[in-house]
Amino acid sequence: MIHPRLIGRMIHINWVLVNHGLDEIVLKTHLFRPLRFTAILSPNFWWKKDHGPRGVRIRCALEDLGPIFVKFGQALSTRRDLLPDDIAEELVKLQDKVPSFPGAEARAIIEQQLGQSVSKAFAKFDEAPLASASVAQVHPAILTTGEEVVVKVLRPDVEKRIRSDVALLYALASLTQRFWGDAQRLRPVEIVAEFERTILDELDLSREAGNAAELRRNFENSEMIYIPKIYWEWTREKILVMERIYGIPVGDIEQLKKQNVDLKVMAHRGVEIFFTQVFRDNFFHADMHPGNIFVTPEAKYIAVDFGIVGSLTTLDQHYLAENFIAFFNRNYRRVAELHIESGWVAKDARVEEVESVIRTVCEPIFEKPIGEISFGNLLLKLFQAARRFDGQIQPQLVLFQKTLLNIEGLGMELYPQLNLWDTAKPFLEKWYKERVGIKATFDRIREQLPDISEKLPEMPDLAYRALANAANGKLSTPYQSEDLRRIENQLQINHRRIIAVISGSAFIISASIIFALDGYAPTMIYNAPYLSWIMGGVGIMLVYGAWRAD
């Protein structure tokens, strides 16, 4: 049952929509169709007040409804190709032009967080904000040591408003899950939980500062992107002090052209930066709307606002990379196999049927420039097709998909002729080779050798107990989660490869130990060097054979 407070919030949402002349949205909502006759009770039905253009009305309504609705508008604003021009132009303003709160309140928050006056903390502080967004606003300042900075200040009572709306989303998700047959595939409650975790993390500015520091380390000395410096001494939970940067907003295409910025280079770099963050670092900026990205005349990106970041599990990262590579190579059968292996579609689905559906959806867009395709439509068609095979939404991939759509929208704005396949394919192939190739296997063995050496004395006893339990029928692996089931299924599929890799690694490690101990009297082994070379060769052959196996 929905809490009365949540019912009150729903009524307030509809009142705001009506107040901005958006009665048609309320009355066309499926939930309110039986109540359309109540339109005669709306003042707008009798007095057609001019509320202004529809784009302005929609933007103002989202601003009045609060942070979650503003974020929804921001997400839409990155896909101008999907919106009428008048609405797109207005929603862009939600990226950094949301109505600000008074500078005096910002000053009070800063002083409360720092425990000292603003005049003591900063040589100069401007109460007029540079930009204002859904969760915080930014003020220019100068430190007492002379550095130009910006001070990001959390909006008063923003957490209370967000928690209220998240509670409403949970209630609606629960109702959806209860009364809609397709809800099991959509997993609405899990999606809301993922969204809640993400947006509540954004309310801790010290966490955002940590995200910025991590991204700055990952791209230190990069020619493609610059991450501003964080001033930790002045950063707290509700305020963040960061180096002030100067650049051209990435959405200002006319200004970029006036500055002779190479838009083709910008588009290519945007794709490379995204895939580098996702696959090399497994830590990506997940709020890449144009309000958070600036550009230098040298075609170098500058990123700000690191409240939302994403990462993937090792399994999802692996499956995504393989999916992309198989797709780029038009190997639709492998794409189908990966979807089944990963659990993204039902385990009992026929590979041939899944392959046929994926080919039908993907083949028409292959090798087209980004200006002629839409990943949004592609993902929608793939999801609709997946209904046949009980395909489920993957909540842990929502941030990745959202960011990919943002990147696509940005690429369309900068350079519509960009060939995404030619840009991304070499990077992914190189990454995949480095992660799963024979060199990567040896690198992991070398990294783990100290731990293996430390645990080596325990291995004979552990092996004896495992073999004794297996002989007595006592060896079992209890299932504790869906993830373990997925891992176990994957191990069954690849058990021969794993056994070969383990055996080969054991030979290589043993060869290394024998070679290292050669000459020590207590452990003298006849022809130790030759024996170690033979064992090492056998190990390499086993590992290489496993790597080359289908």
CSV table of C-alpha atoms in Angstrom, one decimal, residues 169-433:
chain,number,residue,atom,x,y,z
A,169,LEU,CA,9.8,5.4,-7.3
A,170,TYR,CA,10.1,2.3,-5.1
A,171,ALA,CA,6.3,2.3,-4.5
A,172,LEU,CA,5.6,2.6,-8.2
A,173,ALA,CA,8.2,-0.1,-9.0
A,174,SER,CA,6.6,-2.4,-6.5
A,175,LEU,CA,3.2,-1.9,-8.0
A,176,THR,CA,4.6,-2.4,-11.5
A,177,GLN,CA,6.3,-5.6,-10.4
A,178,ARG,CA,3.1,-6.8,-8.8
A,179,PHE,CA,0.6,-6.1,-11.5
A,180,TRP,CA,2.5,-6.1,-14.8
A,181,GLY,CA,3.5,-9.4,-16.3
A,182,ASP,CA,6.5,-8.1,-18.1
A,183,ALA,CA,8.0,-6.7,-14.8
A,184,GLN,CA,10.1,-9.8,-14.2
A,185,ARG,CA,12.2,-9.0,-17.2
A,186,LEU,CA,12.4,-5.2,-16.5
A,187,ARG,CA,13.3,-5.7,-12.8
A,188,PRO,CA,12.0,-2.3,-11.8
A,189,VAL,CA,12.8,-2.5,-8.1
A,190,GLU,CA,16.4,-3.4,-8.8
A,191,ILE,CA,16.7,-0.6,-11.2
A,192,VAL,CA,15.4,1.9,-8.6
A,193,ALA,CA,17.9,0.4,-6.1
A,194,GLU,CA,20.7,1.0,-8.5
A,195,PHE,CA,19.5,4.6,-9.2
A,196,GLU,CA,19.2,5.2,-5.4
A,197,ARG,CA,22.7,4.1,-4.8
A,198,THR,CA,24.0,6.3,-7.6
A,199,ILE,CA,22.1,9.5,-6.7
A,200,LEU,CA,22.7,9.3,-2.9
A,201,ASP,CA,26.5,8.9,-3.6
A,202,GLU,CA,26.3,12.1,-5.5
A,203,LEU,CA,25.2,13.9,-2.4
A,204,ASP,CA,28.5,13.3,-0.7
A,205,LEU,CA,30.9,15.9,-2.3
A,206,SER,CA,34.0,14.3,-0.5
A,207,ARG,CA,33.2,11.1,-2.4
A,208,GLU,CA,33.0,13.1,-5.6
A,209,ALA,CA,36.4,14.6,-4.8
A,210,GLY,CA,37.8,11.1,-4.5
A,211,ASN,CA,36.3,10.2,-7.9
A,212,ALA,CA,37.9,13.2,-9.4
A,213,ALA,CA,41.3,12.3,-7.9
A,214,GLU,CA,41.1,8.8,-9.3
A,215,LEU,CA,40.2,10.0,-12.8
A,216,ARG,CA,43.0,12.6,-12.6
A,217,ARG,CA,45.5,9.8,-11.8
A,218,ASN,CA,44.2,7.6,-14.6
A,219,PHE,CA,44.7,10.4,-17.2
A,220,GLU,CA,47.7,12.1,-15.8
A,221,ASN,CA,49.7,13.7,-18.6
A,222,SER,CA,47.0,12.7,-21.2
A,223,GLU,CA,46.8,14.7,-24.4
A,224,MET,CA,43.1,13.9,-24.7
A,225,ILE,CA,41.5,15.0,-21.4
A,226,TYR,CA,42.3,17.1,-18.3
A,227,ILE,CA,40.8,16.5,-14.9
A,228,PRO,CA,41.1,19.6,-12.5
A,229,LYS,CA,42.9,19.4,-9.2
A,230,ILE,CA,41.0,18.9,-5.9
A,231,TYR,CA,41.9,21.0,-2.9
A,232,TRP,CA,41.4,18.5,-0.1
A,233,GLU,CA,42.0,21.0,2.7
A,234,TRP,CA,38.8,22.8,1.9
A,235,THR,CA,36.7,19.9,0.8
A,236,ARG,CA,33.9,18.5,3.0
A,237,GLU,CA,30.7,16.4,2.6
A,238,LYS,CA,28.7,19.4,1.5
A,239,ILE,CA,31.4,21.5,-0.2
A,240,LEU,CA,34.1,20.8,-2.8
A,241,VAL,CA,36.9,23.1,-3.8
A,242,MET,CA,38.4,22.4,-7.2
A,243,GLU,CA,40.8,24.1,-9.6
A,244,ARG,CA,39.0,26.6,-11.8
A,245,ILE,CA,39.3,25.7,-15.5
A,246,TYR,CA,38.6,27.7,-18.6
A,247,GLY,CA,37.3,26.2,-21.8
A,248,ILE,CA,34.6,26.2,-24.4
A,249,PRO,CA,31.4,24.3,-23.6
A,250,VAL,CA,31.4,21.2,-25.8
A,251,GLY,CA,27.8,22.0,-26.8
A,252,ASP,CA,28.7,25.4,-28.2
A,253,ILE,CA,29.5,24.1,-31.7
A,254,GLU,CA,29.7,27.6,-33.3
A,255,GLN,CA,32.3,28.8,-30.8
A,256,LEU,CA,34.3,25.6,-31.3
A,257,LYS,CA,34.3,26.3,-35.0
A,258,LYS,CA,35.3,29.9,-34.5
A,259,GLN,CA,38.3,28.7,-32.4
A,260,ASN,CA,39.2,26.2,-35.2
A,261,VAL,CA,38.9,23.2,-33.0
A,262,ASP,CA,39.2,20.0,-34.9
A,263,LEU,CA,35.7,18.4,-34.4
A,264,LYS,CA,36.7,15.2,-36.1
A,265,VAL,CA,39.6,14.7,-33.6
A,266,MET,CA,37.2,15.7,-30.8
A,267,ALA,CA,34.7,13.0,-31.8
A,268,HIS,CA,37.4,10.3,-32.1
A,269,ARG,CA,38.9,11.3,-28.7
A,270,GLY,CA,35.5,11.2,-27.1
A,271,VAL,CA,35.0,7.6,-28.1
A,272,GLU,CA,38.6,6.6,-27.1
A,273,ILE,CA,38.3,8.3,-23.7
A,274,PHE,CA,35.0,6.5,-23.0
A,275,PHE,CA,36.3,3.0,-23.9
A,276,THR,CA,39.6,3.6,-22.1
A,277,GLN,CA,37.7,4.5,-18.9
A,278,VAL,CA,35.4,1.5,-19.2
A,279,PHE,CA,37.9,-1.2,-20.2
A,280,ARG,CA,41.4,-0.1,-19.2
A,281,ASP,CA,40.5,1.6,-15.9
A,282,ASN,CA,37.0,0.1,-15.2
A,283,PHE,CA,36.1,3.5,-13.7
A,284,PHE,CA,34.2,5.8,-15.9
A,285,HIS,CA,32.6,9.3,-15.7
A,286,ALA,CA,28.9,8.4,-15.9
A,287,ASP,CA,27.4,12.0,-16.1
A,288,MET,CA,28.9,13.2,-19.4
A,289,HIS,CA,26.2,15.6,-20.5
A,290,PRO,CA,27.5,18.7,-22.3
A,291,GLY,CA,27.2,20.9,-19.2
A,292,ASN,CA,30.0,18.9,-17.6
A,293,ILE,CA,32.5,18.9,-20.5
A,294,PHE,CA,34.6,21.8,-21.9
A,295,VAL,CA,37.2,21.9,-24.7
A,296,THR,CA,40.5,23.7,-25.2
A,297,PRO,CA,41.4,25.2,-28.6
A,298,GLU,CA,43.9,22.2,-28.9
A,299,ALA,CA,40.9,19.8,-29.0
A,300,LYS,CA,41.6,18.6,-25.4
A,301,TYR,CA,38.6,17.7,-23.2
A,302,ILE,CA,38.2,19.1,-19.7
A,303,ALA,CA,35.7,17.2,-17.5
A,304,VAL,CA,34.0,18.4,-14.3
A,305,ASP,CA,31.3,17.1,-12.0
A,306,PHE,CA,32.3,13.6,-10.9
A,307,GLY,CA,29.4,12.8,-8.6
A,308,ILE,CA,28.3,9.9,-10.8
A,309,VAL,CA,30.9,7.3,-11.8
A,310,GLY,CA,30.5,3.7,-12.9
A,311,SER,CA,32.4,0.4,-12.9
A,312,LEU,CA,31.6,-3.1,-14.1
A,313,THR,CA,32.2,-6.6,-12.7
A,314,THR,CA,35.0,-8.6,-14.3
A,315,LEU,CA,32.4,-10.9,-15.9
A,316,ASP,CA,30.3,-8.0,-17.4
A,317,GLN,CA,33.4,-6.2,-18.6
A,318,HIS,CA,34.6,-9.4,-20.3
A,319,TYR,CA,31.2,-10.1,-21.9
A,320,LEU,CA,30.8,-6.5,-23.1
A,321,ALA,CA,34.2,-6.5,-24.7
A,322,GLU,CA,33.6,-9.8,-26.4
A,323,ASN,CA,30.2,-8.7,-27.5
A,324,PHE,CA,31.6,-5.5,-29.1
A,325,ILE,CA,34.4,-7.3,-30.9
A,326,ALA,CA,32.0,-10.0,-32.2
A,327,PHE,CA,29.6,-7.4,-33.3
A,328,PHE,CA,32.3,-5.4,-35.1
A,329,ASN,CA,33.4,-8.6,-36.9
A,330,ARG,CA,29.7,-9.4,-37.7
A,331,ASN,CA,30.1,-12.6,-35.8
A,332,TYR,CA,26.4,-12.7,-34.7
A,333,ARG,CA,26.6,-16.3,-33.6
A,334,ARG,CA,29.2,-15.4,-31.0
A,335,VAL,CA,27.1,-12.4,-29.9
A,336,ALA,CA,24.2,-14.9,-29.4
A,337,GLU,CA,26.4,-17.3,-27.5
A,338,LEU,CA,27.6,-14.6,-25.2
A,339,HIS,CA,24.1,-13.4,-24.4
A,340,ILE,CA,23.2,-17.0,-23.4
A,341,GLU,CA,26.4,-17.6,-21.4
A,342,SER,CA,26.1,-14.4,-19.5
A,343,GLY,CA,22.4,-15.0,-18.6
A,344,TRP,CA,21.3,-11.9,-20.5
A,345,VAL,CA,18.7,-14.1,-22.2
A,346,ALA,CA,17.2,-17.4,-21.0
A,347,LYS,CA,19.7,-20.3,-20.7
A,348,ASP,CA,17.4,-22.6,-22.8
A,349,ALA,CA,17.2,-20.2,-25.7
A,350,ARG,CA,18.4,-21.7,-29.1
A,351,VAL,CA,21.6,-20.1,-30.3
A,352,GLU,CA,20.4,-20.1,-33.9
A,353,GLU,CA,17.2,-18.2,-33.1
A,354,VAL,CA,19.0,-15.6,-31.0
A,355,GLU,CA,21.6,-15.2,-33.7
A,356,SER,CA,18.9,-14.6,-36.4
A,357,VAL,CA,17.2,-11.9,-34.3
A,358,ILE,CA,20.5,-10.1,-33.6
A,359,ARG,CA,21.5,-10.2,-37.2
A,360,THR,CA,18.2,-8.8,-38.3
A,361,VAL,CA,18.5,-5.9,-35.9
A,362,CYS,CA,22.2,-5.1,-36.3
A,363,GLU,CA,23.1,-5.7,-39.9
A,364,PRO,CA,21.2,-2.7,-41.4
A,365,ILE,CA,23.3,-0.2,-39.3
A,366,PHE,CA,26.7,-1.8,-39.7
A,367,GLU,CA,29.5,0.5,-40.9
A,368,LYS,CA,27.1,3.5,-41.1
A,369,PRO,CA,28.5,6.8,-39.7
A,370,ILE,CA,27.2,7.8,-36.3
A,371,GLY,CA,25.0,10.5,-37.7
A,372,GLU,CA,22.9,7.9,-39.6
A,373,ILE,CA,22.4,5.4,-36.7
A,374,SER,CA,20.9,5.6,-33.2
A,375,PHE,CA,22.1,3.4,-30.4
A,376,GLY,CA,19.0,4.3,-28.5
A,377,ASN,CA,16.9,2.8,-31.2
A,378,LEU,CA,19.3,-0.2,-31.5
A,379,LEU,CA,19.1,-0.9,-27.8
A,380,LEU,CA,15.3,-0.6,-27.8
A,381,LYS,CA,15.0,-3.0,-30.8
A,382,LEU,CA,17.4,-5.5,-29.2
A,383,PHE,CA,15.4,-5.4,-25.9
A,384,GLN,CA,12.1,-5.8,-27.8
A,385,ALA,CA,13.6,-8.8,-29.6
A,386,ALA,CA,14.9,-10.3,-26.4
A,387,ARG,CA,11.4,-10.6,-25.1
A,388,ARG,CA,11.1,-13.8,-27.1
A,389,PHE,CA,14.0,-15.3,-25.1
A,390,ASP,CA,13.0,-14.0,-21.7
A,391,GLY,CA,15.8,-11.4,-21.8
A,392,GLN,CA,16.2,-9.3,-18.7
A,393,ILE,CA,17.3,-5.8,-17.9
A,394,GLN,CA,20.7,-5.8,-16.3
A,395,PRO,CA,20.6,-3.1,-13.6
A,396,GLN,CA,24.3,-3.1,-13.2
A,397,LEU,CA,24.7,-2.0,-16.8
A,398,VAL,CA,22.2,0.9,-16.8
A,399,LEU,CA,24.9,3.5,-16.1
A,400,PHE,CA,27.1,2.1,-18.9
A,401,GLN,CA,24.2,2.2,-21.4
A,402,LYS,CA,23.2,5.7,-20.3
A,403,THR,CA,26.8,6.9,-20.7
A,404,LEU,CA,27.1,5.2,-24.1
A,405,LEU,CA,24.0,7.0,-25.3
A,406,ASN,CA,25.4,10.3,-24.0
A,407,ILE,CA,28.6,9.7,-26.0
A,408,GLU,CA,26.6,8.9,-29.1
A,409,GLY,CA,24.6,12.1,-28.7
A,410,LEU,CA,27.9,14.1,-28.3
A,411,GLY,CA,29.4,12.4,-31.3
A,412,MET,CA,26.4,13.3,-33.4
A,413,GLU,CA,26.8,17.0,-32.4
A,414,LEU,CA,30.5,17.2,-33.0
A,415,TYR,CA,31.1,15.1,-36.1
A,416,PRO,CA,28.1,13.1,-37.6
A,417,GLN,CA,30.4,11.4,-40.1
A,418,LEU,CA,32.3,9.6,-37.3
A,419,ASN,CA,32.6,5.8,-37.9
A,420,LEU,CA,32.3,4.4,-34.5
A,421,TRP,CA,33.3,0.9,-35.6
A,422,ASP,CA,36.7,2.0,-37.0
A,423,THR,CA,37.4,4.1,-33.9
A,424,ALA,CA,36.5,1.6,-31.2
A,425,LYS,CA,37.4,-1.8,-32.8
A,426,PRO,CA,41.2,-1.5,-32.7
A,427,PHE,CA,41.1,-0.3,-29.1
A,428,LEU,CA,38.9,-3.2,-28.0
A,429,GLU,CA,40.9,-5.8,-29.9
A,430,LYS,CA,44.1,-4.6,-28.3
A,431,TRP,CA,42.6,-4.5,-24.8
A,432,TYR,CA,41.1,-8.0,-25.2
A,433,LYS,CA,44.3,-9.4,-26.5
